[in-house]
CSV table of C-alpha atoms (C1' of nucleotides) in Angstrom, one decimal:
chain,number,residue,atom,x,y,z
A,1,MET,CA,-26.3,-119.2,-33.6
A,2,PRO,CA,-23.3,-120.6,-31.7
A,3,ALA,CA,-21.7,-118.8,-28.9
A,4,ALA,CA,-19.1,-116.7,-30.7
A,5,PRO,CA,-17.1,-115.2,-28.0
A,6,GLY,CA,-15.1,-112.9,-30.3
A,7,ASN,CA,-18.2,-111.3,-31.6
A,8,ALA,CA,-20.5,-111.4,-28.6
A,9,LEU,CA,-18.2,-110.1,-25.9
A,10,SER,CA,-17.1,-106.5,-26.4
A,11,THR,CA,-14.2,-106.8,-24.0
A,12,GLY,CA,-10.7,-107.5,-25.2
A,13,ARG,CA,-11.0,-107.1,-29.0
A,14,GLY,CA,-12.3,-110.5,-29.9
A,15,ARG,CA,-10.0,-113.0,-28.4
A,16,ARG,CA,-11.6,-116.1,-27.1
A,17,PRO,CA,-12.2,-115.7,-23.3
A,18,VAL,CA,-13.3,-119.1,-22.2
A,19,ARG,CA,-12.7,-122.9,-22.6
A,20,PRO,CA,-9.8,-123.9,-24.8
A,21,SER,CA,-9.9,-127.1,-27.0
A,22,GLY,CA,-10.4,-125.5,-30.4
A,23,ASP,CA,-7.1,-123.8,-29.4
A,24,ASP,CA,-5.2,-125.4,-32.2
A,25,ARG,CA,-7.3,-123.6,-34.7
A,26,GLU,CA,-6.6,-120.3,-33.0
A,27,LEU,CA,-2.9,-121.0,-32.9
A,28,ALA,CA,-3.0,-122.1,-36.6
A,29,ILE,CA,-4.6,-118.8,-37.5
A,30,LEU,CA,-1.9,-116.9,-35.6
A,31,ALA,CA,0.9,-118.9,-37.2
A,32,THR,CA,-0.6,-118.4,-40.7
A,33,ALA,CA,-0.8,-114.7,-40.1
A,34,GLU,CA,2.8,-114.5,-39.0
A,35,ARG,CA,3.9,-116.6,-42.0
A,36,LEU,CA,2.0,-114.6,-44.5
A,37,LEU,CA,3.1,-111.3,-43.1
A,38,ALA,CA,6.6,-112.2,-43.8
A,39,GLU,CA,5.8,-112.3,-47.5
A,40,ARG,CA,3.3,-109.5,-48.0
A,41,PRO,CA,1.6,-106.6,-46.2
A,42,LEU,CA,-1.5,-107.1,-44.1
A,43,SER,CA,-3.6,-105.3,-46.7
A,44,ALA,CA,-2.8,-107.9,-49.2
A,45,ILE,CA,-3.8,-110.7,-46.9
A,46,SER,CA,-7.5,-111.6,-46.9
A,47,VAL,CA,-9.5,-113.3,-44.1
A,48,ASP,CA,-9.9,-116.1,-46.6
A,49,ASP,CA,-6.1,-116.5,-46.8
A,50,LEU,CA,-5.9,-116.8,-43.1
A,51,ALA,CA,-8.8,-119.2,-42.9
A,52,ARG,CA,-7.5,-121.4,-45.6
A,53,GLY,CA,-4.0,-121.3,-44.2
A,54,ALA,CA,-5.4,-122.6,-40.9
A,55,GLY,CA,-7.5,-125.2,-42.7
A,56,ILE,CA,-10.9,-123.8,-41.9
A,57,SER,CA,-13.5,-121.8,-43.8
A,58,ARG,CA,-14.0,-118.1,-43.6
A,59,PRO,CA,-17.1,-118.1,-41.4
A,60,THR,CA,-15.2,-120.3,-39.0
A,61,PHE,CA,-12.4,-117.8,-38.8
A,62,TYR,CA,-14.9,-115.4,-37.4
A,63,PHE,CA,-15.6,-117.8,-34.6
A,64,TYR,CA,-12.1,-117.3,-33.4
A,65,PHE,CA,-11.3,-113.7,-34.3
A,66,SER,CA,-13.6,-110.8,-34.9
A,67,SER,CA,-11.5,-109.5,-37.8
A,68,LYS,CA,-8.1,-109.5,-39.5
A,69,ASP,CA,-7.0,-106.7,-37.3
A,70,ALA,CA,-7.9,-108.7,-34.1
A,71,VAL,CA,-5.4,-111.3,-35.2
A,72,LEU,CA,-2.7,-108.6,-35.7
A,73,LEU,CA,-3.5,-107.2,-32.3
A,74,THR,CA,-3.1,-110.6,-30.6
A,75,LEU,CA,0.2,-111.1,-32.3
A,76,LEU,CA,1.3,-107.6,-31.2
A,77,ASP,CA,0.4,-108.2,-27.6
A,78,ARG,CA,3.2,-110.7,-27.5
A,79,VAL,CA,5.7,-108.3,-29.0
A,80,VAL,CA,4.6,-105.6,-26.6
A,81,ALA,CA,5.2,-107.9,-23.7
A,82,GLU,CA,8.7,-108.6,-25.0
A,83,ALA,CA,9.4,-105.0,-25.5
A,84,ASP,CA,8.3,-104.2,-22.0
A,85,THR,CA,10.5,-106.9,-20.6
A,86,ALA,CA,13.5,-105.7,-22.5
A,87,MET,CA,12.8,-102.1,-21.4
A,88,ALA,CA,12.6,-103.1,-17.8
A,89,GLN,CA,15.9,-104.9,-18.0
A,90,VAL,CA,17.7,-102.1,-19.7
A,91,PHE,CA,16.4,-99.3,-17.4
A,92,GLY,CA,16.6,-101.6,-14.4
A,93,ALA,CA,20.3,-102.3,-14.3
A,94,PRO,CA,22.3,-99.1,-14.8
A,95,ALA,CA,25.5,-99.4,-16.8
A,96,ALA,CA,29.1,-98.6,-16.2
A,97,THR,CA,29.3,-95.5,-18.3
A,98,ALA,CA,26.5,-93.3,-19.5
A,99,ARG,CA,27.4,-94.0,-23.1
A,100,GLU,CA,27.0,-97.7,-22.5
A,101,GLY,CA,23.7,-97.2,-20.8
A,102,TRP,CA,22.2,-95.3,-23.8
A,103,GLU,CA,23.7,-97.8,-26.2
A,104,ARG,CA,22.1,-100.7,-24.4
A,105,ALA,CA,18.8,-98.9,-24.4
A,106,ILE,CA,18.9,-98.1,-28.1
A,107,ALA,CA,20.2,-101.5,-29.0
A,108,ALA,CA,17.5,-103.3,-27.0
A,109,TYR,CA,14.8,-101.2,-28.7
A,110,TYR,CA,16.2,-102.0,-32.1
A,111,GLU,CA,16.6,-105.7,-31.4
A,112,THR,CA,13.1,-106.1,-30.0
A,113,PHE,CA,11.6,-104.9,-33.3
A,114,ARG,CA,14.2,-106.5,-35.5
A,115,ALA,CA,13.3,-109.9,-34.0
A,116,HIS,CA,9.8,-109.3,-35.3
A,117,ARG,CA,10.4,-107.2,-38.3
A,118,ALA,CA,7.4,-108.4,-40.4
A,119,LEU,CA,5.1,-107.7,-37.5
A,120,THR,CA,6.7,-104.3,-36.9
A,121,VAL,CA,6.1,-103.3,-40.5
A,122,ALA,CA,2.5,-104.5,-40.3
A,123,TRP,CA,2.1,-102.6,-37.1
A,124,ALA,CA,3.1,-99.4,-38.6
A,125,GLU,CA,0.9,-100.1,-41.7
A,126,ALA,CA,-2.2,-100.8,-39.6
A,127,ARG,CA,-1.7,-97.8,-37.4
A,128,SER,CA,-3.2,-95.5,-39.9
A,129,SER,CA,-6.3,-97.5,-40.4
A,130,ASN,CA,-7.1,-98.9,-37.0
A,131,ALA,CA,-7.6,-97.0,-33.8
A,132,GLU,CA,-6.8,-99.9,-31.5
A,133,VAL,CA,-3.5,-100.5,-33.2
A,134,ARG,CA,-2.8,-96.8,-32.9
A,135,ALA,CA,-3.6,-96.8,-29.2
A,136,LEU,CA,-1.4,-99.8,-28.6
A,137,TRP,CA,1.5,-98.1,-30.4
A,138,SER,CA,0.9,-95.0,-28.4
A,139,SER,CA,1.1,-96.8,-25.1
A,140,VAL,CA,4.4,-98.4,-26.0
A,141,PHE,CA,5.8,-95.2,-27.3
A,142,GLU,CA,4.6,-93.3,-24.2
A,143,ARG,CA,6.4,-95.7,-21.9
A,144,TRP,CA,9.6,-95.3,-23.8
A,145,VAL,CA,9.4,-91.6,-23.8
A,146,GLN,CA,8.7,-91.5,-20.1
A,147,GLN,CA,11.7,-93.8,-19.2
A,148,CYS,CA,14.0,-91.8,-21.5
A,149,ALA,CA,12.8,-88.5,-20.1
A,150,ASP,CA,13.4,-89.7,-16.6
A,151,ALA,CA,16.9,-90.9,-17.5
A,152,ILE,CA,17.7,-87.5,-19.1
A,153,GLU,CA,16.5,-85.7,-15.9
A,154,ALA,CA,18.6,-88.0,-13.8
A,155,GLU,CA,21.7,-87.2,-15.9
A,156,ARG,CA,21.0,-83.5,-15.5
A,157,ALA,CA,20.4,-83.8,-11.8
A,158,ARG,CA,23.8,-85.4,-11.3
A,159,GLY,CA,25.4,-82.7,-13.4
A,160,ALA,CA,26.5,-85.1,-16.2
A,161,ALA,CA,24.2,-83.4,-18.8
A,162,PRO,CA,23.6,-79.7,-19.2
A,163,PRO,CA,20.1,-78.2,-19.1
A,164,GLY,CA,18.5,-77.6,-22.4
A,165,LEU,CA,15.3,-78.6,-24.1
A,166,PRO,CA,12.6,-79.9,-21.8
A,167,ALA,CA,13.5,-83.5,-21.2
A,168,ARG,CA,10.2,-84.8,-22.3
A,169,ASP,CA,10.2,-82.9,-25.6
A,170,LEU,CA,13.7,-84.1,-26.3
A,171,ALA,CA,12.7,-87.7,-25.5
A,172,ILE,CA,9.7,-87.4,-27.9
A,173,ALA,CA,11.8,-86.1,-30.7
A,174,LEU,CA,14.6,-88.7,-30.3
A,175,THR,CA,12.3,-91.7,-29.8
A,176,SER,CA,10.4,-90.6,-32.9
A,177,MET,CA,13.7,-90.6,-34.8
A,178,ASN,CA,14.4,-94.1,-33.6
A,179,GLU,CA,11.0,-95.3,-34.6
A,180,ARG,CA,11.1,-93.8,-38.1
A,181,VAL,CA,14.7,-94.7,-38.8
A,182,ILE,CA,14.2,-98.3,-37.7
A,183,TYR,CA,11.0,-98.7,-39.8
A,184,ALA,CA,12.7,-97.2,-42.9
A,185,THR,CA,15.6,-99.6,-42.4
A,186,PHE,CA,13.2,-102.6,-42.3
A,187,THR,CA,11.2,-101.6,-45.4
A,188,GLY,CA,14.3,-100.2,-47.2
A,189,ASP,CA,12.3,-97.8,-49.3
A,190,GLY,CA,13.7,-94.3,-49.6
A,191,PRO,CA,17.0,-93.2,-48.1
A,192,SER,CA,17.7,-95.4,-45.2
A,193,LEU,CA,20.6,-96.6,-43.0
A,194,ALA,CA,22.4,-99.9,-43.4
A,195,GLU,CA,21.2,-102.3,-40.7
A,196,SER,CA,24.7,-102.5,-39.2
A,197,ASP,CA,24.8,-98.7,-38.8
A,198,VAL,CA,21.5,-98.0,-37.2
A,199,VAL,CA,22.4,-98.3,-33.6
A,200,ARG,CA,25.7,-96.4,-34.0
A,201,VAL,CA,24.1,-93.5,-35.8
A,202,LEU,CA,21.1,-93.2,-33.5
A,203,LEU,CA,23.4,-93.4,-30.5
A,204,GLY,CA,25.5,-90.6,-31.9
A,205,VAL,CA,22.5,-88.3,-32.2
A,206,TRP,CA,21.2,-89.2,-28.7
A,207,LEU,CA,24.5,-88.6,-27.0
A,208,SER,CA,25.1,-85.2,-28.6
A,209,SER,CA,21.5,-84.1,-27.9
A,210,VAL,CA,21.5,-85.2,-24.3
A,211,TYR,CA,25.1,-84.2,-23.4
A,212,GLY,CA,25.8,-81.4,-25.8
A,213,ALA,CA,24.9,-77.9,-24.6
A,214,VAL,CA,22.4,-76.0,-26.9
A,215,GLU,CA,22.4,-72.3,-26.7
A,216,GLY,CA,19.0,-70.9,-26.0
A,217,GLY,CA,17.1,-74.2,-25.6
B,1,MET,CA,-15.2,-96.8,-75.9
B,2,PRO,CA,-14.1,-93.2,-75.6
B,3,ALA,CA,-10.5,-92.3,-75.4
B,4,ALA,CA,-9.8,-92.5,-71.7
B,5,PRO,CA,-6.4,-91.0,-71.3
B,6,GLY,CA,-6.0,-91.9,-67.7
B,7,ASN,CA,-6.5,-95.6,-68.5
B,8,ALA,CA,-5.2,-95.9,-71.9
B,9,LEU,CA,-1.8,-94.1,-71.6
B,10,SER,CA,0.5,-95.7,-69.2
B,11,THR,CA,2.7,-92.6,-68.8
B,12,GLY,CA,2.2,-90.3,-65.9
B,13,ARG,CA,-0.2,-92.1,-63.6
B,14,GLY,CA,-3.5,-91.4,-65.2
B,15,ARG,CA,-3.5,-87.6,-65.5
B,16,ARG,CA,-5.1,-86.2,-68.6
B,17,PRO,CA,-2.3,-85.5,-71.1
B,18,VAL,CA,-4.1,-83.7,-73.9
B,19,ARG,CA,-6.9,-81.2,-74.7
B,20,PRO,CA,-8.5,-79.4,-71.8
B,21,SER,CA,-12.2,-78.4,-71.9
B,22,GLY,CA,-13.5,-81.0,-69.4
B,23,ASP,CA,-11.0,-79.3,-67.2
B,24,ASP,CA,-13.6,-78.0,-64.8
B,25,ARG,CA,-14.6,-81.5,-64.0
B,26,GLU,CA,-11.1,-82.5,-63.3
B,27,LEU,CA,-10.6,-79.5,-61.0
B,28,ALA,CA,-13.9,-80.2,-59.3
B,29,ILE,CA,-12.7,-83.7,-58.5
B,30,LEU,CA,-9.4,-82.4,-57.1
B,31,ALA,CA,-11.2,-79.7,-55.0
B,32,THR,CA,-13.6,-82.3,-53.7
B,33,ALA,CA,-10.8,-84.6,-52.7
B,34,GLU,CA,-9.0,-81.8,-50.9
B,35,ARG,CA,-12.2,-80.8,-49.1
B,36,LEU,CA,-13.1,-84.4,-48.0
B,37,LEU,CA,-9.5,-85.1,-46.9
B,38,ALA,CA,-9.8,-82.3,-44.4
B,39,GLU,CA,-12.6,-84.3,-42.7
B,40,ARG,CA,-11.6,-87.9,-43.0
B,41,PRO,CA,-8.8,-90.2,-44.2
B,42,LEU,CA,-8.5,-91.2,-47.8
B,43,SER,CA,-9.4,-94.8,-46.9
B,44,ALA,CA,-12.8,-93.5,-45.8
B,45,ILE,CA,-13.4,-91.7,-49.0
B,46,SER,CA,-14.8,-93.7,-51.9
B,47,VAL,CA,-14.5,-93.0,-55.6
B,48,ASP,CA,-18.3,-92.5,-55.5
B,49,ASP,CA,-17.8,-89.7,-52.9
B,50,LEU,CA,-15.4,-87.9,-55.1
B,51,ALA,CA,-17.6,-88.4,-58.2
B,52,ARG,CA,-20.7,-87.1,-56.5
B,53,GLY,CA,-18.9,-84.2,-54.9
B,54,ALA,CA,-17.8,-83.2,-58.4
B,55,GLY,CA,-21.3,-83.7,-59.8
B,56,ILE,CA,-20.6,-86.7,-62.0
B,57,SER,CA,-21.2,-90.4,-61.9
B,58,ARG,CA,-18.6,-92.9,-60.8
B,59,PRO,CA,-17.8,-94.2,-64.3
B,60,THR,CA,-17.2,-90.7,-65.4
B,61,PHE,CA,-14.7,-90.2,-62.6
B,62,TYR,CA,-12.7,-92.9,-64.3
B,63,PHE,CA,-12.6,-90.9,-67.4
B,64,TYR,CA,-10.5,-88.3,-65.6
B,65,PHE,CA,-8.5,-90.3,-63.1
B,66,SER,CA,-7.5,-93.9,-63.2
B,67,SER,CA,-8.1,-94.3,-59.4
B,68,LYS,CA,-8.5,-92.6,-56.1
B,69,ASP,CA,-4.7,-92.7,-55.6
B,70,ALA,CA,-4.2,-90.9,-58.9
B,71,VAL,CA,-6.1,-88.0,-57.6
B,72,LEU,CA,-4.0,-87.9,-54.5
B,73,LEU,CA,-0.8,-88.1,-56.5
B,74,THR,CA,-2.0,-85.1,-58.6
B,75,LEU,CA,-2.6,-83.2,-55.5
B,76,LEU,CA,0.7,-84.1,-54.1
B,77,ASP,CA,2.6,-83.0,-57.2
B,78,ARG,CA,1.6,-79.5,-56.3
B,79,VAL,CA,2.8,-79.8,-52.7
B,80,VAL,CA,6.1,-81.3,-53.9
B,81,ALA,CA,6.6,-78.4,-56.3
B,82,GLU,CA,6.0,-76.0,-53.4
B,83,ALA,CA,8.4,-77.9,-51.2
B,84,ASP,CA,11.1,-77.8,-53.8
B,85,THR,CA,10.7,-74.1,-54.3
B,86,ALA,CA,10.9,-73.5,-50.5
B,87,MET,CA,14.0,-75.7,-50.3
B,88,ALA,CA,15.7,-73.9,-53.2
B,89,GLN,CA,15.1,-70.6,-51.5
B,90,VAL,CA,16.3,-71.7,-48.1
B,91,PHE,CA,19.5,-73.4,-49.3
B,92,GLY,CA,20.0,-70.7,-52.0
B,93,ALA,CA,20.4,-67.7,-49.8
B,94,PRO,CA,22.8,-68.4,-46.9
B,95,ALA,CA,21.9,-66.8,-43.6
B,96,ALA,CA,23.8,-64.6,-41.2
B,97,THR,CA,24.5,-67.2,-38.6
B,98,ALA,CA,24.6,-70.9,-39.0
B,99,ARG,CA,21.9,-71.3,-36.4
B,100,GLU,CA,19.6,-69.0,-38.4
B,101,GLY,CA,20.3,-71.0,-41.5
B,102,TRP,CA,19.3,-74.3,-39.9
B,103,GLU,CA,16.3,-72.7,-38.3
B,104,ARG,CA,15.1,-71.3,-41.6
B,105,ALA,CA,15.5,-74.7,-43.2
B,106,ILE,CA,13.6,-76.5,-40.5
B,107,ALA,CA,10.9,-73.9,-40.3
B,108,ALA,CA,10.4,-74.0,-44.1
B,109,TYR,CA,10.1,-77.7,-44.1
B,110,TYR,CA,7.5,-77.5,-41.3
B,111,GLU,CA,5.6,-74.7,-42.9
B,112,THR,CA,5.3,-76.4,-46.2
B,113,PHE,CA,3.6,-79.4,-44.8
B,114,ARG,CA,1.6,-77.4,-42.2
B,115,ALA,CA,0.1,-75.5,-45.1
B,116,HIS,CA,-1.3,-78.7,-46.4
B,117,ARG,CA,-1.7,-80.8,-43.3
B,118,ALA,CA,-4.6,-82.9,-44.5
B,119,LEU,CA,-2.7,-83.8,-47.6
B,120,THR,CA,0.4,-84.5,-45.6
B,121,VAL,CA,-1.5,-86.9,-43.4
B,122,ALA,CA,-3.1,-88.6,-46.4
B,123,TRP,CA,0.3,-88.8,-48.0
B,124,ALA,CA,1.8,-90.7,-45.1
B,125,GLU,CA,-1.3,-92.9,-44.9
B,126,ALA,CA,-1.2,-93.8,-48.6
B,127,ARG,CA,2.6,-94.5,-48.5
B,128,SER,CA,2.1,-97.9,-47.0
B,129,SER,CA,-0.4,-99.1,-49.7
B,130,ASN,CA,0.8,-97.4,-52.9
B,131,ALA,CA,4.2,-97.8,-54.4
B,132,GLU,CA,4.0,-94.6,-56.5
B,133,VAL,CA,3.1,-92.6,-53.4
B,134,ARG,CA,6.0,-94.2,-51.6
B,135,ALA,CA,8.4,-93.3,-54.5
B,136,LEU,CA,7.2,-89.7,-54.6
B,137,TRP,CA,7.9,-89.4,-50.9
B,138,SER,CA,11.3,-91.0,-51.2
B,139,SER,CA,12.3,-88.5,-53.9
B,140,VAL,CA,11.3,-85.6,-51.8
B,141,PHE,CA,13.1,-87.1,-48.8
B,142,GLU,CA,16.2,-87.9,-50.8
B,143,ARG,CA,16.5,-84.3,-52.0
B,144,TRP,CA,16.3,-83.0,-48.4
B,145,VAL,CA,18.8,-85.5,-47.1
B,146,GLN,CA,21.2,-84.6,-49.9
B,147,GLN,CA,20.9,-80.8,-49.3
B,148,CYS,CA,21.3,-81.3,-45.6
B,149,ALA,CA,24.2,-83.6,-45.9
B,150,ASP,CA,25.9,-81.1,-48.2
B,151,ALA,CA,25.3,-78.3,-45.7
B,152,ILE,CA,26.8,-80.4,-42.9
B,153,GLU,CA,29.9,-81.2,-45.0
B,154,ALA,CA,30.3,-77.5,-45.8
B,155,GLU,CA,30.1,-76.6,-42.1
B,156,ARG,CA,32.7,-79.2,-41.4
B,157,ALA,CA,34.9,-78.0,-44.3
B,158,ARG,CA,35.0,-74.5,-42.9
B,159,GLY,CA,35.8,-75.8,-39.5
B,160,ALA,CA,32.5,-74.7,-37.9
B,161,ALA,CA,31.4,-78.3,-37.2
B,162,PRO,CA,33.5,-81.1,-35.9
B,163,PRO,CA,33.8,-84.4,-37.7
B,164,GLY,CA,31.6,-87.2,-36.5
B,165,LEU,CA,29.0,-89.4,-38.0
B,166,PRO,CA,29.0,-89.6,-41.8
B,167,ALA,CA,27.1,-86.5,-43.0
B,168,ARG,CA,24.6,-88.5,-45.0
B,169,ASP,CA,23.8,-90.9,-42.1
B,170,LEU,CA,23.3,-88.0,-39.8
B,171,ALA,CA,21.1,-86.2,-42.4
B,172,ILE,CA,19.0,-89.3,-42.8
B,173,ALA,CA,18.5,-89.7,-39.1
B,174,LEU,CA,17.6,-86.1,-38.5
B,175,THR,CA,15.3,-85.7,-41.5
B,176,SER,CA,13.5,-88.9,-40.4
B,177,MET,CA,13.0,-87.3,-37.0
B,178,ASN,CA,11.6,-84.2,-38.6
B,179,GLU,CA,9.2,-86.2,-40.7
B,180,ARG,CA,7.9,-88.4,-37.9
B,181,VAL,CA,7.7,-85.6,-35.3
B,182,ILE,CA,5.8,-83.3,-37.7
B,183,TYR,CA,3.4,-86.1,-38.7
B,184,ALA,CA,2.7,-87.0,-35.1
B,185,THR,CA,2.1,-83.4,-34.3
B,186,PHE,CA,-0.5,-83.1,-37.1
B,187,THR,CA,-2.4,-86.3,-36.2
B,188,GLY,CA,-2.0,-85.7,-32.5
B,189,ASP,CA,-2.1,-89.3,-31.5
B,190,GLY,CA,0.4,-90.6,-29.0
B,191,PRO,CA,2.9,-88.4,-27.3
B,192,SER,CA,3.6,-85.5,-29.6
B,193,LEU,CA,4.9,-82.0,-29.4
B,194,ALA,CA,2.8,-78.8,-29.2
B,195,GLU,CA,2.7,-77.1,-32.6
B,196,SER,CA,4.4,-74.1,-31.2
B,197,ASP,CA,7.3,-76.1,-30.0
B,198,VAL,CA,8.1,-78.2,-33.0
B,199,VAL,CA,10.6,-76.0,-34.8
B,200,ARG,CA,12.4,-75.1,-31.5
B,201,VAL,CA,12.8,-78.7,-30.4
B,202,LEU,CA,13.9,-80.0,-33.8
B,203,LEU,CA,16.3,-77.2,-34.2
B,204,GLY,CA,17.8,-78.0,-30.8
B,205,VAL,CA,18.5,-81.6,-31.8
B,206,TRP,CA,19.9,-80.6,-35.2
B,207,LEU,CA,22.3,-78.0,-33.7
B,208,SER,CA,23.7,-80.3,-31.1
B,209,SER,CA,24.1,-83.2,-33.5
B,210,VAL,CA,25.8,-81.1,-36.2
B,211,TYR,CA,27.9,-78.9,-34.0
B,212,GLY,CA,28.4,-81.1,-30.9
B,213,ALA,CA,31.4,-83.4,-30.9
B,214,VAL,CA,30.6,-87.1,-30.4
B,215,GLU,CA,33.3,-89.3,-29.1
B,216,GLY,CA,34.0,-92.2,-31.4
B,217,GLY,CA,31.4,-91.4,-34.1
C,1,DG,C1',-24.9,-84.5,-93.1
C,2,DA,C1',-21.5,-87.8,-92.1
C,3,DA,C1',-17.7,-88.8,-89.4
C,4,DC,C1',-15.2,-88.2,-85.2
C,5,DG,C1',-13.8,-87.6,-80.8
C,6,DA,C1',-15.0,-85.9,-76.1
C,7,DG,C1',-17.8,-86.8,-72.6
C,8,DT,C1',-21.5,-89.4,-70.0
C,9,DC,C1',-23.6,-93.1,-67.5
C,10,DA,C1',-26.7,-97.6,-66.5
C,11,DA,C1',-25.6,-102.0,-65.9
C,12,DC,C1',-22.4,-105.5,-65.1
C,13,DA,C1',-18.5,-108.5,-63.2
C,14,DC,C1',-15.7,-109.1,-59.5
C,15,DC,C1',-13.9,-109.3,-54.9
C,16,DG,C1',-13.6,-108.7,-49.9
C,17,DT,C1',-16.2,-108.4,-45.5
C,18,DG,C1',-19.2,-109.8,-42.1
C,19,DT,C1',-23.7,-112.4,-40.7
C,20,DC,C1',-27.3,-116.0,-40.5
C,21,DG,C1',-29.0,-120.1,-39.7
C,22,DA,C1',-28.8,-124.9,-40.2
C,23,DG,C1',-26.1,-128.3,-39.4
C,24,DT,C1',-22.5,-131.8,-36.8
C,25,DT,C1',-19.9,-133.6,-33.1
C,26,DA,C1',-18.7,-134.6,-28.3
C,27,DC,C1',-19.4,-134.9,-23.8
C,28,DG,C1',-21.8,-134.8,-19.2
C,29,DC,C1',-25.7,-136.2,-16.8
C,30,DG,C1',-30.2,-138.1,-15.5
D,1,DC,C1',-28.8,-145.3,-22.9
D,2,DG,C1',-30.5,-141.3,-24.8
D,3,DC,C1',-30.9,-136.5,-24.4
D,4,DG,C1',-29.5,-131.8,-23.8
D,5,DT,C1',-26.3,-128.5,-24.5
D,6,DA,C1',-22.4,-126.1,-25.8
D,7,DA,C1',-18.5,-126.1,-29.0
D,8,DC,C1',-17.7,-125.9,-33.5
D,9,DT,C1',-18.4,-125.7,-38.7
D,10,DC,C1',-19.7,-123.9,-43.0
D,11,DG,C1',-23.0,-122.9,-47.3
D,12,DA,C1',-25.4,-119.2,-48.7
D,13,DC,C1',-26.4,-114.6,-48.3
D,14,DA,C1',-26.3,-109.2,-48.1
D,15,DC,C1',-23.6,-105.5,-48.7
D,16,DG,C1',-20.3,-102.2,-50.2
D,17,DG,C1',-16.4,-101.0,-52.8
D,18,DT,C1',-13.7,-101.2,-57.4
D,19,DG,C1',-13.1,-101.0,-62.2
D,20,DT,C1',-15.0,-102.0,-67.1
D,21,DT,C1',-18.3,-102.3,-71.0
D,22,DG,C1',-21.0,-100.6,-74.4
D,23,DA,C1',-24.4,-97.7,-75.9
D,24,DC,C1',-25.6,-93.0,-76.0
D,25,DT,C1',-25.3,-87.6,-76.6
D,26,DC,C1',-23.3,-83.9,-78.0
D,27,DG,C1',-20.4,-80.3,-80.5
D,28,DT,C1',-17.1,-79.6,-84.2
D,29,DT,C1',-15.1,-80.1,-88.7
D,30,DC,C1',-14.9,-81.0,-93.4
DNA sequence: GAACGAGTCAACACCGTGTCGAGTTACGCG
DNA sequence: CGCGTAACTCGACACGGTGTTGACTCGTTC
């Protein structure tokens, strides 16, 4: 039995912890996964597809990743890093007008996922079947909600926005809207917005919810 | 080979079209599905579980339904019928105040799905893997969007709401928010609202988006 | 009492996952 | 040089799920 880091070590969901050198294989698997995800959902991609695509056999695949989902998770780690960077930039440098600030935030959110739409769709798909994927999503979502809630509080504190719903509740509802609308736009099933309208429409709802007074919030 | 209506007839996704009498079996399967869905996701329920739960063998299951998904679809048909009835009532009898009208609509939407939360969660889960489930969801969603868009237009026509985003786009975004927020509340993973707050928070966003003016919508 | 159709299931074919164990190769070290 | 060891590879297997086949049992109907 060879040392199979992905299976043996329980830390870090099966990625290879030590010694590179078979790195090309690992990258080939990741590249294959990304390529195939652009054509069909993860559920329609078998481990064998990934292995063959990377020029190895199925058992060899398991030397590099502990499962199909582990590949997805590795791919998602990159996207999460990008999303966090984008978020830090947007919330780091405040904008001229409040409207512009919110627009930049929403546009950045949208752009990050649009740049990896196949992965985003796979992410949402895998969420229902894999607890780790779910947790990863939750953590990204939570950070967004927190940042937005803080921004709403700040606007209220400086008198630019009226009091109303608890900032966190509002942030949860609006961020949920963003997520669902963007996902529906990508998959295109059911009533969905045109890609060119997404940011404008979402922004409209955000602005009126944050700055419009609601009786009896 | 017996006449297996679910498999032989391509109409109507495998439900039994003719002659009752083995009806108890069919109902037993449906009841078992509903019971098991309350404990675990559809993906963790096998055809064998459903068959055993109904006191029959696996091949016999296929006499009644063409697949696991067909069972879910049959169950969902009921919920859809309920949802449509609720929607007709809400949009049929206009309320005293506009606020009350929207609140009733959102509460009805929420209540319909809350009454079948296990099924609702399974519905969302199966959406990503089954085209028919997806289509069923889309049709329900489309009807809601249409009704809401019409109601928004009506409010604007009578001067109660200012012009702004296209009514349909607004309705899509807000209905998407409802859907996602309600689902997250049911599953409870990630940041989500308390059950008791859902309707109030959603209503707040709806009211400010429909009645609050947005510059440059 | 034969014919028929509804209902039933053991046995099978198939596919996807994950594991085991026996290799092969490459490289450092005595 | 030759030997050990760790990286790496894969054929063959065990398992569990799906969906189908074909033979069987009934009850009804003429």
